[in-house]
Tab-separated table of C-alpha atoms and ligand atoms in Angstrom:
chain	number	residue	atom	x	y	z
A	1	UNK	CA	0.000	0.000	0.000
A	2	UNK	CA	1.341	3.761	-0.953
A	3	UNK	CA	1.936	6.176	1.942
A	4	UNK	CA	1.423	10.175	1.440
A	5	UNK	CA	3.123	12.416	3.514
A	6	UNK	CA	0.745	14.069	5.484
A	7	UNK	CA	1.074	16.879	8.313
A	8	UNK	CA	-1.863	16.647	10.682
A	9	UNK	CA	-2.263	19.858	12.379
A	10	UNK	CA	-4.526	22.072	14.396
A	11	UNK	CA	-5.577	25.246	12.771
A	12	UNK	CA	-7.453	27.946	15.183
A	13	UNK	CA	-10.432	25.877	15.810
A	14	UNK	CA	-10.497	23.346	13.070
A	15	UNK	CA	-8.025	20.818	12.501
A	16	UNK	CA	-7.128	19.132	8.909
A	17	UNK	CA	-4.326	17.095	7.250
A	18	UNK	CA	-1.852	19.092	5.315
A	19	UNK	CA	-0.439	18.155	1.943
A	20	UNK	CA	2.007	19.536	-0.320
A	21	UNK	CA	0.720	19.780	-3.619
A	22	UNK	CA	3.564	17.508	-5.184
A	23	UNK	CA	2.727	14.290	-3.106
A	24	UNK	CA	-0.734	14.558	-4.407
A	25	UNK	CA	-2.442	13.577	-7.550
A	26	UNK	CA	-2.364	16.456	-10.076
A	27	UNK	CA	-5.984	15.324	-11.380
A	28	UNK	CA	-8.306	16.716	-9.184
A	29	UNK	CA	-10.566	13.968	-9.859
A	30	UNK	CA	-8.270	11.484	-8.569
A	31	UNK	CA	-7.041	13.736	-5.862
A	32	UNK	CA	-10.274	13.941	-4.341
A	33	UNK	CA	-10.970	10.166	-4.464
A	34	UNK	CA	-7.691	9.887	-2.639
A	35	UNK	CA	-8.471	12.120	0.173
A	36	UNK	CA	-11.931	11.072	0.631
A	37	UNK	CA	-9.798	7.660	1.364
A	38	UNK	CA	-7.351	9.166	3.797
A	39	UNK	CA	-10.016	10.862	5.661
A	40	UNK	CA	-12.729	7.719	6.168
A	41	UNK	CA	-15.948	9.552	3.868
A	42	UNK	CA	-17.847	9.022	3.034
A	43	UNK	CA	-18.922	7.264	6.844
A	44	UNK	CA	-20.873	9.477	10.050
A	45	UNK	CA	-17.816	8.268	11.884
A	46	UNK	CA	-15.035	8.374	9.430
A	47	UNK	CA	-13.973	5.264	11.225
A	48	UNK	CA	-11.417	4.105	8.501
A	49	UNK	CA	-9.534	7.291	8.062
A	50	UNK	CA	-8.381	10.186	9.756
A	51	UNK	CA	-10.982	12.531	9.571
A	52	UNK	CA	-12.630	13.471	13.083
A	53	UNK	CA	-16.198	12.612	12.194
A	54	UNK	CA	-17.416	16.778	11.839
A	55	UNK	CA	-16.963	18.974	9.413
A	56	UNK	CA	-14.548	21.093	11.821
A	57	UNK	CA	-12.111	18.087	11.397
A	58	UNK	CA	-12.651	16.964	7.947
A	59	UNK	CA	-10.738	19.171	6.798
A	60	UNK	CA	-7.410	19.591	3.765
A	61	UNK	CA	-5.300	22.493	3.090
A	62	UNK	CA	-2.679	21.385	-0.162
A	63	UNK	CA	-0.017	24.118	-0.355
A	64	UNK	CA	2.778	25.014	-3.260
A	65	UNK	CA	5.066	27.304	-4.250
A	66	UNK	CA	3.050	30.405	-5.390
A	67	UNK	CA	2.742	30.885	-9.379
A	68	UNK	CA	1.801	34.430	-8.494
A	69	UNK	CA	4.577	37.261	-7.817
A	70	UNK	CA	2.910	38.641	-4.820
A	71	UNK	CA	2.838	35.320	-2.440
A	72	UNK	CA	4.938	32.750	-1.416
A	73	UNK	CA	2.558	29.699	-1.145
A	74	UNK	CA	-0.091	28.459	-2.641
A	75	UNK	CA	-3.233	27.579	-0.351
A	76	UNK	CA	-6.442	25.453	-1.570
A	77	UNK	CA	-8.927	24.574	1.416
A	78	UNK	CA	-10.948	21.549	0.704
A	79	UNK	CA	-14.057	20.549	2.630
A	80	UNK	CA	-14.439	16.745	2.753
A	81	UNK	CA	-17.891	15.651	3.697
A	82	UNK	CA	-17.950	13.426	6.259
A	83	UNK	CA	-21.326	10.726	5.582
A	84	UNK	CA	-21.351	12.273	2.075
A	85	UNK	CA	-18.889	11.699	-0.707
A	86	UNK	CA	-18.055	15.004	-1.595
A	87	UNK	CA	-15.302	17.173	-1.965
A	88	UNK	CA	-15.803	21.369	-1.722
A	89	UNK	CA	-13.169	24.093	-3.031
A	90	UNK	CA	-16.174	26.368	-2.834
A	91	UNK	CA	-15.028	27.999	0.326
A	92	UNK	CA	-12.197	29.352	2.498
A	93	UNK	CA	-11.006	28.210	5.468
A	94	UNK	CA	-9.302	31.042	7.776
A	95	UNK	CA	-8.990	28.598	10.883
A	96	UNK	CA	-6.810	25.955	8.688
A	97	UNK	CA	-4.971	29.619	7.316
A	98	UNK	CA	-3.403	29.565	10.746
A	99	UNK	CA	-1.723	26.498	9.927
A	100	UNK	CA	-0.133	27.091	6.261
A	101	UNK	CA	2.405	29.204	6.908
A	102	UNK	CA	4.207	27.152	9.379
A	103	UNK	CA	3.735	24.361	7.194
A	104	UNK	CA	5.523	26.012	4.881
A	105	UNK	CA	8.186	26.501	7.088
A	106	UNK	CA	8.082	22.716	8.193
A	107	UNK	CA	8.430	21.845	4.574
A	108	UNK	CA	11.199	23.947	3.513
A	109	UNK	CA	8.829	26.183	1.095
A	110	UNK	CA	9.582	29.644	2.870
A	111	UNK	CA	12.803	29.922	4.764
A	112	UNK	CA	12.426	30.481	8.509
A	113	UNK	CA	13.013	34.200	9.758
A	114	UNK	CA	15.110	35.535	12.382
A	115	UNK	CA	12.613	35.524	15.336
A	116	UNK	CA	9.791	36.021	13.452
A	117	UNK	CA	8.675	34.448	9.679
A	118	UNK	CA	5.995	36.542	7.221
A	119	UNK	CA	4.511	34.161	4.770
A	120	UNK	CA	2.259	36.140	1.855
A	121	UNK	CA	-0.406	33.132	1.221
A	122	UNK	CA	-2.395	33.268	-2.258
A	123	UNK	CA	-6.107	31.676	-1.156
A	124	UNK	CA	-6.918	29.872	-4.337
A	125	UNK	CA	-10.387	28.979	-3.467
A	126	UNK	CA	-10.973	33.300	-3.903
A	127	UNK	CA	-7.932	34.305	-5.565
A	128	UNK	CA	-7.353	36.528	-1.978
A	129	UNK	CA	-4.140	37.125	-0.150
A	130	UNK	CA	-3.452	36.450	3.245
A	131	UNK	CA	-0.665	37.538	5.369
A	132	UNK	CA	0.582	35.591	8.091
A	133	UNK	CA	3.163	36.550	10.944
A	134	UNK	CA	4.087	33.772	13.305
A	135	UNK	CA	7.173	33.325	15.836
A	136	UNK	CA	10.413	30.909	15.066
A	137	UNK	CA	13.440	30.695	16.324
A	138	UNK	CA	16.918	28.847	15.259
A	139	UNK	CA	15.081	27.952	11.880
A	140	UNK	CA	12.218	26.088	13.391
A	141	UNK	CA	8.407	27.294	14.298
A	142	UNK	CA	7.731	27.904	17.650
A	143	UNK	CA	4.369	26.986	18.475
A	144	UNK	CA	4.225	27.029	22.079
A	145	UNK	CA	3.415	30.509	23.726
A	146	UNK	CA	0.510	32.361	25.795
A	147	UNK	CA	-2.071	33.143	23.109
A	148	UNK	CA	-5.583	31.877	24.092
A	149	UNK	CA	-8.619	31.460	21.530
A	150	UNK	CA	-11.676	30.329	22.964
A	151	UNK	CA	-12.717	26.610	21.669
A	152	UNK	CA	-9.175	25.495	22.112
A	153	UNK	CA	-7.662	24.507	25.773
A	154	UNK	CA	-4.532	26.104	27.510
A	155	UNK	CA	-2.190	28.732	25.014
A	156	UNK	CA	-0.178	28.824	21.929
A	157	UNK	CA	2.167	31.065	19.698
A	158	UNK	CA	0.068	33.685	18.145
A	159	UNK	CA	-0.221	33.625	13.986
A	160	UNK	CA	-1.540	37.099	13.059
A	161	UNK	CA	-3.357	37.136	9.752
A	162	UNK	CA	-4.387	39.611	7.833
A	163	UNK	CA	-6.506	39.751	4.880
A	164	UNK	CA	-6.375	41.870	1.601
A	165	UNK	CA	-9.240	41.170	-1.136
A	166	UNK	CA	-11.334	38.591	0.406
A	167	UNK	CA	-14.422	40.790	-0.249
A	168	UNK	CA	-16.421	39.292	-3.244
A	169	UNK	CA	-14.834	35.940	-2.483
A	170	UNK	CA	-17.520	33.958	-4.693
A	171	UNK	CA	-17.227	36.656	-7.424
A	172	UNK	CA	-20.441	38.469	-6.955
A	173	UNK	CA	-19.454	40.839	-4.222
A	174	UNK	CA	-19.461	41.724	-1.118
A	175	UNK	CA	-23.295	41.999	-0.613
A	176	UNK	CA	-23.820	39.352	-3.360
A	177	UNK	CA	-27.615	40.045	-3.880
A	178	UNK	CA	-26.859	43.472	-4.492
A	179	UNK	CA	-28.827	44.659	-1.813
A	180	UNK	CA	-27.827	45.367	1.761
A	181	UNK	CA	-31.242	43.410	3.135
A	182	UNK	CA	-33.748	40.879	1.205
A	183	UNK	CA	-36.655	39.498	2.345
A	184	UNK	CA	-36.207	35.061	2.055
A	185	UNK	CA	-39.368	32.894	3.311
A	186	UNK	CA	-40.309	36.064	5.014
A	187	UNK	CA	-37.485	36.442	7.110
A	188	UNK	CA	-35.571	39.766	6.458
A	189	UNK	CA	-31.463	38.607	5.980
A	190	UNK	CA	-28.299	40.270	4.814
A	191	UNK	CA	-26.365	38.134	2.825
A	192	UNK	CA	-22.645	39.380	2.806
A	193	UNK	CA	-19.081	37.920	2.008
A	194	UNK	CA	-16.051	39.395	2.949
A	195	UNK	CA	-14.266	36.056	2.723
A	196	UNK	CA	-16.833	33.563	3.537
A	197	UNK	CA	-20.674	33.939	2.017
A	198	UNK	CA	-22.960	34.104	5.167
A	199	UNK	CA	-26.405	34.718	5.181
A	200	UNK	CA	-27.094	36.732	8.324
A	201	UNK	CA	-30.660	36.556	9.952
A	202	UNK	CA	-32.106	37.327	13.373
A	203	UNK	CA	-32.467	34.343	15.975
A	204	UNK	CA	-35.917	36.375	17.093
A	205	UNK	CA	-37.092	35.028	14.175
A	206	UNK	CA	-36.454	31.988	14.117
A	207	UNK	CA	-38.263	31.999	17.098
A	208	UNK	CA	-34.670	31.287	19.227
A	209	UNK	CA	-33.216	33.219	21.431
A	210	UNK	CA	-29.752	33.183	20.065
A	211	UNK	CA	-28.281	31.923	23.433
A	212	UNK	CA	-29.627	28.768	22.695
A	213	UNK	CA	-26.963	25.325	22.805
A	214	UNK	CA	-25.104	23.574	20.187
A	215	UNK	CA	-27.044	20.490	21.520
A	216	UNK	CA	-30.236	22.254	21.505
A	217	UNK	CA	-30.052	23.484	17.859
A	218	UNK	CA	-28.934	20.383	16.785
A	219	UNK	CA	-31.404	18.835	18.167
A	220	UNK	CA	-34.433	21.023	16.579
A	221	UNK	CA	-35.369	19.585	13.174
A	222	UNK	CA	-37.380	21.790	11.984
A	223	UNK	CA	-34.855	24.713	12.455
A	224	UNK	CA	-32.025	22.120	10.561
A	225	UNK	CA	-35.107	22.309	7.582
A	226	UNK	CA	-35.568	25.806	7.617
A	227	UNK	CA	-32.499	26.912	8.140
A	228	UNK	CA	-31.856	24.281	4.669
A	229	UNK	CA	-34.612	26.412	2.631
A	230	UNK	CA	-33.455	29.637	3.254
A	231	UNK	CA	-29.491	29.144	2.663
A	232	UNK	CA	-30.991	27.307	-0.790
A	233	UNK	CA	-33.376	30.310	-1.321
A	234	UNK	CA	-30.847	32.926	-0.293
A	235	UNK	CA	-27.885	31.123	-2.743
A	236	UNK	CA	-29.672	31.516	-5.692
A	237	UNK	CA	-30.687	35.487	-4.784
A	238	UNK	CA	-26.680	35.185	-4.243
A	239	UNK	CA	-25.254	33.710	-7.842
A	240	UNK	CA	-24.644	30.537	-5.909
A	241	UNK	CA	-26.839	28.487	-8.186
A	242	UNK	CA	-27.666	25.189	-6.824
A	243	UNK	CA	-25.804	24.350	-3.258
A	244	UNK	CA	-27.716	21.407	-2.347
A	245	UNK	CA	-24.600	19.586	-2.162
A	246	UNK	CA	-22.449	23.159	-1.607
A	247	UNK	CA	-20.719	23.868	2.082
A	248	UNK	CA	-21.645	27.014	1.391
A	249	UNK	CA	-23.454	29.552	2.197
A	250	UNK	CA	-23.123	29.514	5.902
A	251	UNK	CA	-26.064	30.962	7.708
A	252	UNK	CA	-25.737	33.068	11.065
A	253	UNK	CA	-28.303	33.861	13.481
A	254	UNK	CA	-27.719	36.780	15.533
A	255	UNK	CA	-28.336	38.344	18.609
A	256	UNK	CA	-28.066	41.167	21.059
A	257	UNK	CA	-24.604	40.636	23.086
A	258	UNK	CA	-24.725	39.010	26.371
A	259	UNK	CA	-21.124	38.748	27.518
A	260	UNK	CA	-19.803	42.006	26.825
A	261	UNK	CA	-18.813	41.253	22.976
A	262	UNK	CA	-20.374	43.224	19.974
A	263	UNK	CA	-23.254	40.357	18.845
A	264	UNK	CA	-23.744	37.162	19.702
A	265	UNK	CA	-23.913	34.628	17.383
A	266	UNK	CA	-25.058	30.967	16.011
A	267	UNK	CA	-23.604	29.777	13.006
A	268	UNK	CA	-24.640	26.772	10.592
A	269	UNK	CA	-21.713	25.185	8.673
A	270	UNK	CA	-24.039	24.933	6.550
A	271	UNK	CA	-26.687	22.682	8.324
A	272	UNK	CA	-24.681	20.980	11.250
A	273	UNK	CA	-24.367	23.939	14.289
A	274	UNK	CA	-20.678	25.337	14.510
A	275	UNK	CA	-18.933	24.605	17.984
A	276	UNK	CA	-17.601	28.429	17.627
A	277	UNK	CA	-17.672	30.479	14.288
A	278	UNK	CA	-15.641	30.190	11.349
A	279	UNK	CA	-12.186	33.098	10.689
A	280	UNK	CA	-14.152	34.511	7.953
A	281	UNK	CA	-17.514	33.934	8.697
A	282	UNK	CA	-16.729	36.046	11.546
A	283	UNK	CA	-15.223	38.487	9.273
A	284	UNK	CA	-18.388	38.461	7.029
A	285	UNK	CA	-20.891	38.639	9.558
A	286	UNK	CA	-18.858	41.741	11.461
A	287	UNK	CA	-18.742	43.561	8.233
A	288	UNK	CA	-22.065	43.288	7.749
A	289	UNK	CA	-22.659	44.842	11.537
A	290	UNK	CA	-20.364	47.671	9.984
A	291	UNK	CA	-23.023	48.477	8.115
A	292	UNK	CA	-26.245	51.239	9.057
A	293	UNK	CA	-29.708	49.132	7.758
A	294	UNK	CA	-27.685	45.715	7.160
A	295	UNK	CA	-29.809	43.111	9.792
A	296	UNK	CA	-27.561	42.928	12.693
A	297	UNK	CA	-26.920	46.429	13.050
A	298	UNK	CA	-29.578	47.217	15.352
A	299	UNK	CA	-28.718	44.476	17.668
A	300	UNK	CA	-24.979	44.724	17.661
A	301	UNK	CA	-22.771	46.833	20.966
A	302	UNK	CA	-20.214	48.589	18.113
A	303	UNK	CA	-17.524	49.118	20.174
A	304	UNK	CA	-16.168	52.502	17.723
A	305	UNK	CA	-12.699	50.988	17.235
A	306	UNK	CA	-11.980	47.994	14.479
A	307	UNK	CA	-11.992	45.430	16.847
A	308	UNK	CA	-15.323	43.366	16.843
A	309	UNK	CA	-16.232	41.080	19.355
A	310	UNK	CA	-18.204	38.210	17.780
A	311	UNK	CA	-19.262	35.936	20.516
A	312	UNK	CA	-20.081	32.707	19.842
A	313	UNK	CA	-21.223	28.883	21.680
A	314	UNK	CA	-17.914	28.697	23.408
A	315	UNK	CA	-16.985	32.077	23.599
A	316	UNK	CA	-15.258	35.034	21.462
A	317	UNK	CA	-13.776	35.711	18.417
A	318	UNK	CA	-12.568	39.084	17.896
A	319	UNK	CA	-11.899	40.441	14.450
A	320	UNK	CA	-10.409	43.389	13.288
A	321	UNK	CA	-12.425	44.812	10.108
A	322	UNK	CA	-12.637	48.544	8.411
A	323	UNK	CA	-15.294	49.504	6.095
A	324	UNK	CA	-15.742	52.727	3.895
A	325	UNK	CA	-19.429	52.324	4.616
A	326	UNK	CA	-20.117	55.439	2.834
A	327	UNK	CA	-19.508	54.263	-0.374
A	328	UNK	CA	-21.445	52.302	-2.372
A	329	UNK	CA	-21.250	49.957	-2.730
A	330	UNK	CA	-19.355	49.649	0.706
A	331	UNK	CA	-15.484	49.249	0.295
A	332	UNK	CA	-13.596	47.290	2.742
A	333	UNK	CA	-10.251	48.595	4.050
A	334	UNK	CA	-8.374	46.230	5.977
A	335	UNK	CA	-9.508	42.779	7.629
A	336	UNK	CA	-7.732	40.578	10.162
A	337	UNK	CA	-7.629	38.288	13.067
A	338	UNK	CA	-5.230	36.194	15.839
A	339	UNK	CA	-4.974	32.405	15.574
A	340	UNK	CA	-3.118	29.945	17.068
A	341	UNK	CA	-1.795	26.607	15.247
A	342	UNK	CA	0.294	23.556	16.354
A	343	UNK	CA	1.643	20.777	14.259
A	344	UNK	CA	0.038	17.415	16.280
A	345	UNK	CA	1.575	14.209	13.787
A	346	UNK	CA	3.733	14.485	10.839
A	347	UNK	CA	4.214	10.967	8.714
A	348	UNK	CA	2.771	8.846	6.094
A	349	UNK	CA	-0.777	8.436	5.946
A	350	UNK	CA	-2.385	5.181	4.475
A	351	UNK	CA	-5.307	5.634	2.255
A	352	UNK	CA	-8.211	3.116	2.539
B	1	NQM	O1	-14.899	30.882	8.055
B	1	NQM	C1	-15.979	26.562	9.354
B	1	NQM	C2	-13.958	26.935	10.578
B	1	NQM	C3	-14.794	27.153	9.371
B	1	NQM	C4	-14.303	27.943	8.241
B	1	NQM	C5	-16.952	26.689	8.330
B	1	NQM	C6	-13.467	29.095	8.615
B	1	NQM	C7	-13.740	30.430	8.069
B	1	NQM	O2	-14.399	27.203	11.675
B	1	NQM	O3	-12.767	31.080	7.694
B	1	NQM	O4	-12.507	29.005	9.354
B	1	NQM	O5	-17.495	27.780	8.179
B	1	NQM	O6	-17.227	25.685	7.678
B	1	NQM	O7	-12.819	26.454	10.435
């Protein structure tokens, strides 16, 4: 049986197995059928393989030397399913972002810095840029230090990231319906994507709270069914098309803050509850707070700095995000967030 090296590694909240492009099939069709292999899909517990039976865990980031002048690496995200055969590059992943660039480093694509290492990281899935600062020392990554993230235990070497053209990541925009609020089975919703489309709707009405548990949302069907017909209403509104079989979009119910943060927030990734919130879902759904008439607005604590507080089922994300809301349609400055990564099990992996 053939063996692919494979670097297993946590990424902010998420954690996936990391591939250099080389050791993979260049066909993507045969790429994918690989990797659905290594991970254990399509099966509810991905008991074969090494995927971590949710789709926070099912996760592959394949990295390369960058064919574009302004980056060093190559990044493409893909979302395996984990009881469905399927493979997405249809979205971003900012959590396994935190991860590339010392992966780079661990695989002798960018050379480690002098204290510090800046890798500029070309997000294929958009065609973004992402810029990521992390700490190494004597030509190695240093991944221990005190950087907490809620949704991970104990601390970690900070990776700061920050993002340049992620707005419009799907091609149609950053409000992709060109409107800042539509109207979708009667619920009013912003649909936005500054990295990551999201379609952004009030928990009131839904009928929830917005404080409400990961168990507890999981466990209400007929949410899981509505929140299924508007994401599939909303895509098409969108340019998405068809994403009955599409990770994305990724719907977000907000509320009023209850723990001192900007909004609170439950996100759907896209049907199964998210244990936090995704790096650019965050992004998205705090841009959209950013701005006046955009649903969200009225509930959210803006705190008159950059710095949004995005709280979340096990606690905060903040995000740093600038908007020219005066112009139209709105312009986004500067985005960025703090991450942590470690590298977890570096070998050969054996497909199925
Ligand atoms: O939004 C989950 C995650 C993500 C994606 C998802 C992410 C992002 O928490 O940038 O990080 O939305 O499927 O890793």
């Amino acid at each position: 049986m053939k063996g692919v090296p494979c670097l297993l590694m946590r990424g902010g909240t998420s954690k996936g197995a990391y591939f250099r492009a080389e050791d993979l099939p260049a066909d993507a069709a045969e790429r994918d059928d690989l990797l659905l292999r290594i991970m254990g899909s399509p099966d509810p517990r991905q008991i074969d393989g090494i995927g971590g039976a949710h789709p926070l865990t099912s996760k592959v980031a394949v990295v390369s030397p960058s064919t574009s002048p302004g980056a060093d690496v190559d990044y493409l995200f893909l979302q395996l399913g984990v009881a469905e055969a399927t493979v997405s590059d249809r979205q971003n992943c900012g959590n396994l972002l935190a991860g590339v660039g010392p992966f780079a480093v661990e695989r002798g694509l960018v050379p480690a810095g002098d204290g510090e290492t800046t890798v500029r990281i070309r997000m294929v899935n958009s065609d973004s840029t992402a810029v990521a600062r992390f700490p190494t020392s004597g030509g190695v990554v240093e991944y221990a230090g005190d950087t907490a993230i809620s949704g991970v235990p104990g601390t970690a070497a900070p990776v700061v990231l920050d993002f340049a053209d992620t707005a419009g990541s799907t091609g149609h925009g950053l409000l992709p319906t060109g409107h800042l609020v539509d109207t979708v089975d009667g619920v009013p919703v912003t649909c936005v994507d500054n990295g990551m489309p999201v379609v952004v709707a009030r928990a009131a009405d839904f009928g929830l709270t917005g404080y409400e548990t990961v168990e507890q949302l999981k466990a209400d069907t007929a949410l899981r069914e509505r929140i299924q017909s508007l994401r599939l209403r909303a895509a098409e509104l969108m340019g998405l098309g068809d994403v009955r079989d599409s990770s994305v979009p990724k719907t977000t119910l907000v509320a009023p803050p209850v723990d001192g943060g900007t909004i609170c927030t439950r996100t759907f990734i896209p049907l199964e509850p998210h244990t936090s919130i995704g790096v650019l879902g965050a992004v998205s759904v705090a841009t959209a707070l950013l701005l006046d008439g955009a649903v969200g607005h009225e509930l959210a604590k803006l705190p008159g700095t950059s710095r949004i507080d995005v709280e979340h089922p096990t606690g905060h994300l903040q995000v740093e995000v600038e908007v020219d809301a005066g112009e139209t349609p709105p312009r986004v400055r500067r985005s960025g967030v703090v991450r942590t990564a470690r590298k977890l099990f570096d070998g050969t992996v054996f497909p199925r």
